[in-house]
Coordinates of C-alpha atoms in Angstrom, one line a residue:
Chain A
X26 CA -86.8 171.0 -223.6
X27 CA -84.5 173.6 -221.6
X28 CA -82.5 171.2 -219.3
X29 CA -81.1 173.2 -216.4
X30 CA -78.2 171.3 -214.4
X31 CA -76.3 173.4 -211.6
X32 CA -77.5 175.2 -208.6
X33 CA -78.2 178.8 -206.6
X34 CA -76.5 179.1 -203.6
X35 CA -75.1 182.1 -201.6
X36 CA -72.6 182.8 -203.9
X37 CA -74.9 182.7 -206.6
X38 CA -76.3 181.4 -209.4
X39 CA -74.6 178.3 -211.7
X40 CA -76.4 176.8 -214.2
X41 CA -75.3 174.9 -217.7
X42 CA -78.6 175.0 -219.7
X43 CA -79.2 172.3 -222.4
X44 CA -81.3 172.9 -225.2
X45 CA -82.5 169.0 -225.9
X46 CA -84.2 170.4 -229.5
X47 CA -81.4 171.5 -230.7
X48 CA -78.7 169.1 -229.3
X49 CA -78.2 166.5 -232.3
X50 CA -76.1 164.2 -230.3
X51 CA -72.7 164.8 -232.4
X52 CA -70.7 164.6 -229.0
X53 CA -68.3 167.2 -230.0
X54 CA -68.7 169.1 -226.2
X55 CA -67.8 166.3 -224.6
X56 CA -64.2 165.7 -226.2
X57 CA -63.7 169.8 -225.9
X58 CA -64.6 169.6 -222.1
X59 CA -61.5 169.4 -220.2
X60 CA -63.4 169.0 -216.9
X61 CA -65.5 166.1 -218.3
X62 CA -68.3 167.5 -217.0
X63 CA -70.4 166.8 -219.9
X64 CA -71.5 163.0 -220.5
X65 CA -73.9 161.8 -224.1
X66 CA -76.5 160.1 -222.2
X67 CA -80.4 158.4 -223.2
X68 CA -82.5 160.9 -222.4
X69 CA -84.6 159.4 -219.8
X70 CA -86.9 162.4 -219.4
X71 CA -87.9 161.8 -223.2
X72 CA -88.7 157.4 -223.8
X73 CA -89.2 158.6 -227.1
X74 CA -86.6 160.3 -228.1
X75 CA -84.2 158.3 -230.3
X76 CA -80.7 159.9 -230.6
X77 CA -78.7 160.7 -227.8
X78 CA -78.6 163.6 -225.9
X79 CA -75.9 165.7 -223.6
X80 CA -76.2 166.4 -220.0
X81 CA -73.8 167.5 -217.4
X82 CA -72.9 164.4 -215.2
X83 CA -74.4 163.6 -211.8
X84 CA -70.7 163.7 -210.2
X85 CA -70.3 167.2 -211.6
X86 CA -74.2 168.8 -211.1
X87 CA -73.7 169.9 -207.6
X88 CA -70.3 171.6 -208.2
X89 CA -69.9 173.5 -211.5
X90 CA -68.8 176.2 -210.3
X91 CA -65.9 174.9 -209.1
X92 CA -65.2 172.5 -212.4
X93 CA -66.5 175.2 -214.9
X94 CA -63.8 177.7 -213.2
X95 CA -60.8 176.6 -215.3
X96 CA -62.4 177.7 -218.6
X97 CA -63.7 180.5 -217.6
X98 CA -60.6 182.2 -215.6
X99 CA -58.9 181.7 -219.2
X100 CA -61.3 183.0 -221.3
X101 CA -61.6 186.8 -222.3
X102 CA -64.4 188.7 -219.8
X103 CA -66.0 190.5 -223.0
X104 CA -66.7 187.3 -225.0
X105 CA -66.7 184.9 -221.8
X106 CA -69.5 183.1 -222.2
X107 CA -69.4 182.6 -226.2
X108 CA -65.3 181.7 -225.9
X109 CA -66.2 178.7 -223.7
X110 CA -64.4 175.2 -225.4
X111 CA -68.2 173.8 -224.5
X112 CA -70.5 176.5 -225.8
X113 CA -68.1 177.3 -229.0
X114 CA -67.7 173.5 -230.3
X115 CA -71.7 173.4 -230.2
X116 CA -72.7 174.3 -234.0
X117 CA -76.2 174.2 -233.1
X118 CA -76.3 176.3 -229.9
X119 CA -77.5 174.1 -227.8
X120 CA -75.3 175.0 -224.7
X121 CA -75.6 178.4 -222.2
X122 CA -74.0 179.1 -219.1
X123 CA -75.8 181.4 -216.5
X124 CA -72.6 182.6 -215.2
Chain B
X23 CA -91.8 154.2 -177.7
X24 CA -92.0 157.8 -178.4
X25 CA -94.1 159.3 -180.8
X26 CA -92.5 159.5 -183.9
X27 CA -94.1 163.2 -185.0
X28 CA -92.2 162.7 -188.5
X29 CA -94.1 159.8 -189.3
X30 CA -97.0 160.0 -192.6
X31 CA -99.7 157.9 -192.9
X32 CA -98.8 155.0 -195.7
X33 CA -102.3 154.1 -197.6
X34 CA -103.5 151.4 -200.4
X35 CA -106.1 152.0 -202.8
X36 CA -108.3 149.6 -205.3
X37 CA -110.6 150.5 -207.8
X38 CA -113.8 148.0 -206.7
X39 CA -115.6 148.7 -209.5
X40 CA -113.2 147.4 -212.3
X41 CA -111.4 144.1 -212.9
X42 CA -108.1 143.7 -214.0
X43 CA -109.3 141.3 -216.1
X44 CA -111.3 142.3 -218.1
X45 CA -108.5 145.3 -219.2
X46 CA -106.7 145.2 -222.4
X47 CA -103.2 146.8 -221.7
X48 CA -102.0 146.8 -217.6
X49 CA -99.3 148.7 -216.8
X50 CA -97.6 149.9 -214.0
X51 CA -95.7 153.4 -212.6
X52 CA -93.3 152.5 -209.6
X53 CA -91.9 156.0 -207.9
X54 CA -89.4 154.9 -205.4
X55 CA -88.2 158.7 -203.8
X56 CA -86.2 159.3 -201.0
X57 CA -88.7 159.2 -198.3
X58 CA -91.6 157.7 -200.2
X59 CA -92.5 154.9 -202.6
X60 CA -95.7 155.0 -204.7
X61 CA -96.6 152.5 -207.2
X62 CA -99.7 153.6 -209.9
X63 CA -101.7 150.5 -211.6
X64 CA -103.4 151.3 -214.6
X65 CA -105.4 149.5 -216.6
X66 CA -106.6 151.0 -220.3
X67 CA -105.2 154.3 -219.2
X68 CA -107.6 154.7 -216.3
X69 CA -105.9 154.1 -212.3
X70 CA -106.9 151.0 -211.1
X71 CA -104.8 150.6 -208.0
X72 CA -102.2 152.6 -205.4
X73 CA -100.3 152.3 -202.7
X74 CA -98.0 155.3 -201.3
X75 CA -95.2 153.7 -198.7
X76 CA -92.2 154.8 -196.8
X77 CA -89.2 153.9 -198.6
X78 CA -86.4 151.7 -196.3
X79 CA -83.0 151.6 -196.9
X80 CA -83.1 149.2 -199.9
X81 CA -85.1 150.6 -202.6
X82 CA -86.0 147.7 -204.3
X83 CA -87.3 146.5 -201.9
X84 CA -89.3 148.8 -200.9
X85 CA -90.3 149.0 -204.6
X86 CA -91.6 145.1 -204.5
X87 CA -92.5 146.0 -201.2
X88 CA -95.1 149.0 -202.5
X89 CA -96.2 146.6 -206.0
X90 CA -97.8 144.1 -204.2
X91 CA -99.2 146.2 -201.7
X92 CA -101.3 147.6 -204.1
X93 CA -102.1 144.7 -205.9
X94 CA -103.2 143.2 -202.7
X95 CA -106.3 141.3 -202.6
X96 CA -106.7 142.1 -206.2
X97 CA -105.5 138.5 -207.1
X98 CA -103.1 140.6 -209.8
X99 CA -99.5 139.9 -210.0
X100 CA -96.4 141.3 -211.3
X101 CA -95.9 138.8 -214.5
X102 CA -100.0 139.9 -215.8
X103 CA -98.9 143.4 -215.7
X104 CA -97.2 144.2 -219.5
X105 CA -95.3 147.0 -218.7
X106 CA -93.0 148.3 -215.4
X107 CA -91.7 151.7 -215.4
X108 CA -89.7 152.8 -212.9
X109 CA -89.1 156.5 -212.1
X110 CA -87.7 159.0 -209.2
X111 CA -84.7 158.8 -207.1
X112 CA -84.5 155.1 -206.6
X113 CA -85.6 154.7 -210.3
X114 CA -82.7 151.8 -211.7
X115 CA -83.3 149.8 -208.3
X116 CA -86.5 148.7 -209.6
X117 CA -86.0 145.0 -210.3
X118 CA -89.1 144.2 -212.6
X119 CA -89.1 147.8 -214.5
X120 CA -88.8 147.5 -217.8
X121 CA -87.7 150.8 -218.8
X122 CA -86.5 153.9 -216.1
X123 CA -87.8 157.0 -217.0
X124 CA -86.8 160.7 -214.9
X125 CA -89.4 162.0 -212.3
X126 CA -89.4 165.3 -214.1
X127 CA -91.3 163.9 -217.7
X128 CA -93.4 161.7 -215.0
X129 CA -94.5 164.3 -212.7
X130 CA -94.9 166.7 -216.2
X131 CA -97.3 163.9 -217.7
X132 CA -98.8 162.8 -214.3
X133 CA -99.9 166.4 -213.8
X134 CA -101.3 166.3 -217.2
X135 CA -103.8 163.5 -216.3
X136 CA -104.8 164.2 -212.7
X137 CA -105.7 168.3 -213.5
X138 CA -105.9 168.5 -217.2
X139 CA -104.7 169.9 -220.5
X140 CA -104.0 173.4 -219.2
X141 CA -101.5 172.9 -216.9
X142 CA -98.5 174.6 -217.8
X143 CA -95.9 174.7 -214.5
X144 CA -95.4 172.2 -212.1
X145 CA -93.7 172.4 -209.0
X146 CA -92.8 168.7 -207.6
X147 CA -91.8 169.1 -203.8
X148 CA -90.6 166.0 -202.7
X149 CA -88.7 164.2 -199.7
X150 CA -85.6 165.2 -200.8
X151 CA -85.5 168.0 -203.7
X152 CA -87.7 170.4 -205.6
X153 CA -88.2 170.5 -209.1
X154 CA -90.0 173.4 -211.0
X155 CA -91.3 172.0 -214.4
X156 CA -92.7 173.6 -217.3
X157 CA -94.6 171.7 -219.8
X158 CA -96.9 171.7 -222.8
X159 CA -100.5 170.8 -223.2
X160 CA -99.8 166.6 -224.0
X161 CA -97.6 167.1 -220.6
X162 CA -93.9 167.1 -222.1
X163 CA -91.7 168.9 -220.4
X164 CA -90.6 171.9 -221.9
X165 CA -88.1 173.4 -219.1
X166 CA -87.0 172.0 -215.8
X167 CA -84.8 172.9 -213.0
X168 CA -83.9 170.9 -209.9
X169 CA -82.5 172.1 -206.8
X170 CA -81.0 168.8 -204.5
X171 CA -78.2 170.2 -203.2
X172 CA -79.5 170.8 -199.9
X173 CA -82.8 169.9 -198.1
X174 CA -84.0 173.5 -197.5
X175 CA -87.6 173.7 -199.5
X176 CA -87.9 169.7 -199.1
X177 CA -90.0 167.1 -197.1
X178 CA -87.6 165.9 -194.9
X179 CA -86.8 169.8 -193.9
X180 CA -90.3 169.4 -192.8
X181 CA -89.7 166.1 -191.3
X182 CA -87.5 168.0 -189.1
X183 CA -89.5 170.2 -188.0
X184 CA -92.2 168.6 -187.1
X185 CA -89.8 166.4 -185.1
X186 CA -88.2 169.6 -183.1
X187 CA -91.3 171.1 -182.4
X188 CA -92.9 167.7 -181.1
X189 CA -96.2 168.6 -183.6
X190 CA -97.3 165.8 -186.4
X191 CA -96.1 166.6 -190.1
X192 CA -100.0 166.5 -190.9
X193 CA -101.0 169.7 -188.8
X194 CA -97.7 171.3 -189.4
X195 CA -99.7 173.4 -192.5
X196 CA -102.8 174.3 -190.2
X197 CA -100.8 175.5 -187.4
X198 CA -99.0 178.1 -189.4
X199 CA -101.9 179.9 -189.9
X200 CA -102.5 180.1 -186.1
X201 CA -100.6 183.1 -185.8
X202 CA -101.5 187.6 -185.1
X203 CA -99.1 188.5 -187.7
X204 CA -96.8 186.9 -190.2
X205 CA -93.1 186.6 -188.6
X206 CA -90.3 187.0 -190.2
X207 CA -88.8 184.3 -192.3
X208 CA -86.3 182.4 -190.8
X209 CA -83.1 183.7 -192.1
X210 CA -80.7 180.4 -192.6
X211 CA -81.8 178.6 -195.8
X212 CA -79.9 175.6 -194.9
X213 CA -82.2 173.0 -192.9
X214 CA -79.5 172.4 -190.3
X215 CA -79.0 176.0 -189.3
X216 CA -82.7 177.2 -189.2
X217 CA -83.2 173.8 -187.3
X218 CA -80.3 175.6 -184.6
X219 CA -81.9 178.6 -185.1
X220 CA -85.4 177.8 -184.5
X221 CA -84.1 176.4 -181.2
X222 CA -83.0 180.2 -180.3
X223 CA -86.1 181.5 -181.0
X224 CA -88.0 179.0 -179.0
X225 CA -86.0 179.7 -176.2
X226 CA -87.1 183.5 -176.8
X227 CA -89.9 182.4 -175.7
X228 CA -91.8 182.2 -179.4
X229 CA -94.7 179.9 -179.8
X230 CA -94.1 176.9 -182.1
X231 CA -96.7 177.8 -184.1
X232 CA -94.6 181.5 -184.9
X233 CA -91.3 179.1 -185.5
X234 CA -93.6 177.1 -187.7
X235 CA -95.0 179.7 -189.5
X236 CA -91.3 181.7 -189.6
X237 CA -90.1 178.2 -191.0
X238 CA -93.0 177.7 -193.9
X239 CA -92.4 181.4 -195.6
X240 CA -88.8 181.1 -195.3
X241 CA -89.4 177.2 -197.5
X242 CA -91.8 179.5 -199.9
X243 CA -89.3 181.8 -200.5
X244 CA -86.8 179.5 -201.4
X245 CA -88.6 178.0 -203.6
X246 CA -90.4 181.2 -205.3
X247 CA -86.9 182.0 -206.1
X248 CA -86.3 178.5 -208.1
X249 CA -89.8 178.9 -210.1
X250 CA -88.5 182.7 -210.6
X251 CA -86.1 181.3 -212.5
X252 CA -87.8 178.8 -215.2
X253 CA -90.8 181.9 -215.2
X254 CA -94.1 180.6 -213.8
X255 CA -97.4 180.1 -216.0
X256 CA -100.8 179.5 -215.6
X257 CA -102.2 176.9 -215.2
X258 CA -99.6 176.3 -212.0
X259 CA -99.9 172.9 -209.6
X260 CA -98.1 171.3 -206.7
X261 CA -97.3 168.0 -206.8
X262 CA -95.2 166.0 -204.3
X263 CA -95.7 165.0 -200.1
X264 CA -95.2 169.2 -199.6
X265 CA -98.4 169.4 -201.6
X266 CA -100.4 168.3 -198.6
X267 CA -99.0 170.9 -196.6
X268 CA -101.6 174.1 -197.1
X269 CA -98.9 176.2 -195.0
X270 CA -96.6 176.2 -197.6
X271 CA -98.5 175.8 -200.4
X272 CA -100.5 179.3 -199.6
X273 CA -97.6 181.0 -199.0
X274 CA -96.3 179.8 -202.3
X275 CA -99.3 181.5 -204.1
X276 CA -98.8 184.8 -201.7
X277 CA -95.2 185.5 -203.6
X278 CA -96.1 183.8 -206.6
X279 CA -99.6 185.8 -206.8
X280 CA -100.9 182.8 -208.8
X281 CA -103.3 180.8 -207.3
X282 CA -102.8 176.8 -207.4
X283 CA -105.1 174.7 -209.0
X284 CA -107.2 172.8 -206.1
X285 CA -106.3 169.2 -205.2
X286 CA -108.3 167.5 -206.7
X287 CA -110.7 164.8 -205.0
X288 CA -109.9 161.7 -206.6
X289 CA -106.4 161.7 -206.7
X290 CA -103.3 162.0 -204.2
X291 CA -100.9 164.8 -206.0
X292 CA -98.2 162.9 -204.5
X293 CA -99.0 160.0 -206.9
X294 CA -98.0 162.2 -209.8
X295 CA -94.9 160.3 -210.8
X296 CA -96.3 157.2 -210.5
X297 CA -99.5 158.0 -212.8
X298 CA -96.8 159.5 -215.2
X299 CA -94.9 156.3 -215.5
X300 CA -97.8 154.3 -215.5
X301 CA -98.8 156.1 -218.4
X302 CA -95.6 156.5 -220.4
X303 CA -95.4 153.0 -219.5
X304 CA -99.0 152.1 -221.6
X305 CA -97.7 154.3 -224.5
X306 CA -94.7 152.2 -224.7
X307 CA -96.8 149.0 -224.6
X308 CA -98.4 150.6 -227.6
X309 CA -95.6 151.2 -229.4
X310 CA -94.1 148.1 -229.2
X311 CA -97.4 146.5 -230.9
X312 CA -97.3 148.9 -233.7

């Protein structure tokens, strides 16, 4: 399932998209996060689904553009996205930023 | 007291043909949303019992509150039911849930049951956000996206509205047809601003059915652009209060150029949730015996 957490507003579009197929629950975004904006959670949209799962926390959803911006002011334009402490401790790709 | 324009008409529903009785598994989907709370009773998979309720300020409640309204003079009560899922905004306030479950798998698998195997997106308008799910044939969810950071594209931007323009939520759908020509959108997406500017163009001397109307396309717009996003596929349905509203929902279809599956007879879309709990809800009973 593509889980997308963020938002469009005027100044345009933020979203952190979670692939929960390939997430295997190894937590290792979370630690690299220095915003804490990820969170290893039950997935409640799956009962069935055993293993944990990431998501980006409530306290976060409605404002990553704003906690994402460290990282991404430090990271290289040209490999932005790829470069981010999130998307690169993710071995099995689970994580994309929109932005 | 003044009329309260806002105001939707709560309802309970029974089966009369069935017995609870005489059912092997009973379970139970309890939606408690923003604005409203609907429970779903089924019994062997099949709906036995509804009730769709204004939620108050404490949501459980208003989720007991909605249970035994629609187990009313059934003689049923909460202990003979196996299994309580609770889902929607409200969905951990559910004191006699078993398990909580998201709105976006419920509405996903609710949709699933009331239309069929073909749907594929599912847009949930409700009181106080609007999801655009995409899902599979068994009604898992194979994409979502929510917007609730503002009310724009919501119920209770409707609710305010209705309550402006002094008309009742019900006819606000019909009466944005009553216009020549299609206005312009109103150009603030935020609920607050298009309330201040609707005012304006009142005072232009606009009808309310052209603020209505100018309201409705600029709600379809904002949410055509949320669908755009996750990619819309046939078969497409609208769950969720804003469901009822054929203002919106035609003018969804108009940028979408997709036609929604018809409501259908025998159930409420806005019960969506609640069916989709109630069903995860007898899957889980089944799994437990296994």
């Amino acid at each position: 399932m593509l889980a997308n957490y963020g938002y469009k507003d005027g100044s345009g579009e933020f979203f952190i998209t979670i692939d929960t197929d390939k997430c295997d629950g190894c937590g290792k975004c979370v630690h690299s996060c220095p915003a804490k904006v990820l969170e290893m959670v039950t997935d409640e949209s799956d009962p069935f689904r055993e293993i944990p799962v990431v998501a980006v926390s409530e306290e976060h959803r409605k404002k990553i553009k704003y906690s994402c911006s460290p990282c991404k002011g430090a990271t290289c334009k040209t490999t932005q996205k790829t470069a981010l402490p999130c998307v690169k401790s993710c071995e099995p790709v689970a994580i994309v930023h929109s932005w | 007291m003044t009329q309260e324009f806002w105001r939707w008409k709560e309802y309970n529903w029974k089966d009369g043909t069935k017995d609870w009785r005489n059912a092997r598994i009973i379970t139970a989907g309890v939606d408690v949303g923003s604005v409203s709370s609907k429970v779903a009773i089924m019994t062997d998979g099949e709906l036995y019992a509804h009730s769709l309720m204004r939620t108050g300020s404490d949501s459980s409640q208003s989720a007991t509150k909605a249970i035994n309204w629609a187990m009313e003079g059934s003689g049923l009560t909460i202990d003979k039911i196996q299994y309580v899922v609770g889902t929607g905004y409200g969905r951990v306030n559910v004191p006699f849930a078993k398990k909580s479950i998201t709105e976006i798998a419920c509405h996903a698998r609710g949709a699933n049951f009331i239309w069929g195997q073909s749907v594929r997106t599912v847009l949930d308008m409700g009181g106080q956000d609007c999801k655009a799910i995409k899902c599979d044939e068994k009604g898992k969810v194979s994409a979502f996206l929510m917007n609730d950071k503002c009310a724009a594209g919501t119920g209770r931007g409707m609710e305010v509205f209705a309550d402006l323009l002094s008309v009742p939520i019900e006819q606000m759908g019909e009466l944005s047809f009553a216009v020549d020509k299609e206005p312009e959108p109103v150009s603030s997406t935020c609920v607050v601003f298009a309330k201040s500017e609707a005012l304006g163009l009142l005072r232009q001397g606009w009808s309310k059915e052209k603020v209505i109307a100018a309201y409705s396309s600029a709600m379809a717009h904002r949410v055509f652009t949320l669908l755009e996003k996750v990619g819309v596929e046939k078969d497409f349905v609208i769950t969720g209060g804003i469901s009822k509203n054929k203002g919106i929902a035609k003018r969804i279809e108009n940028e979408l150029k997709i036609t929604a599956l018809p409501r259908p007879d025998k159930y409420d879309p806005v019960l969506a949730g609640a069916i989709g709990a109630a069903l995860f809800a007898k899957a889980l009973v089944e799994k437990e015996k296994r």
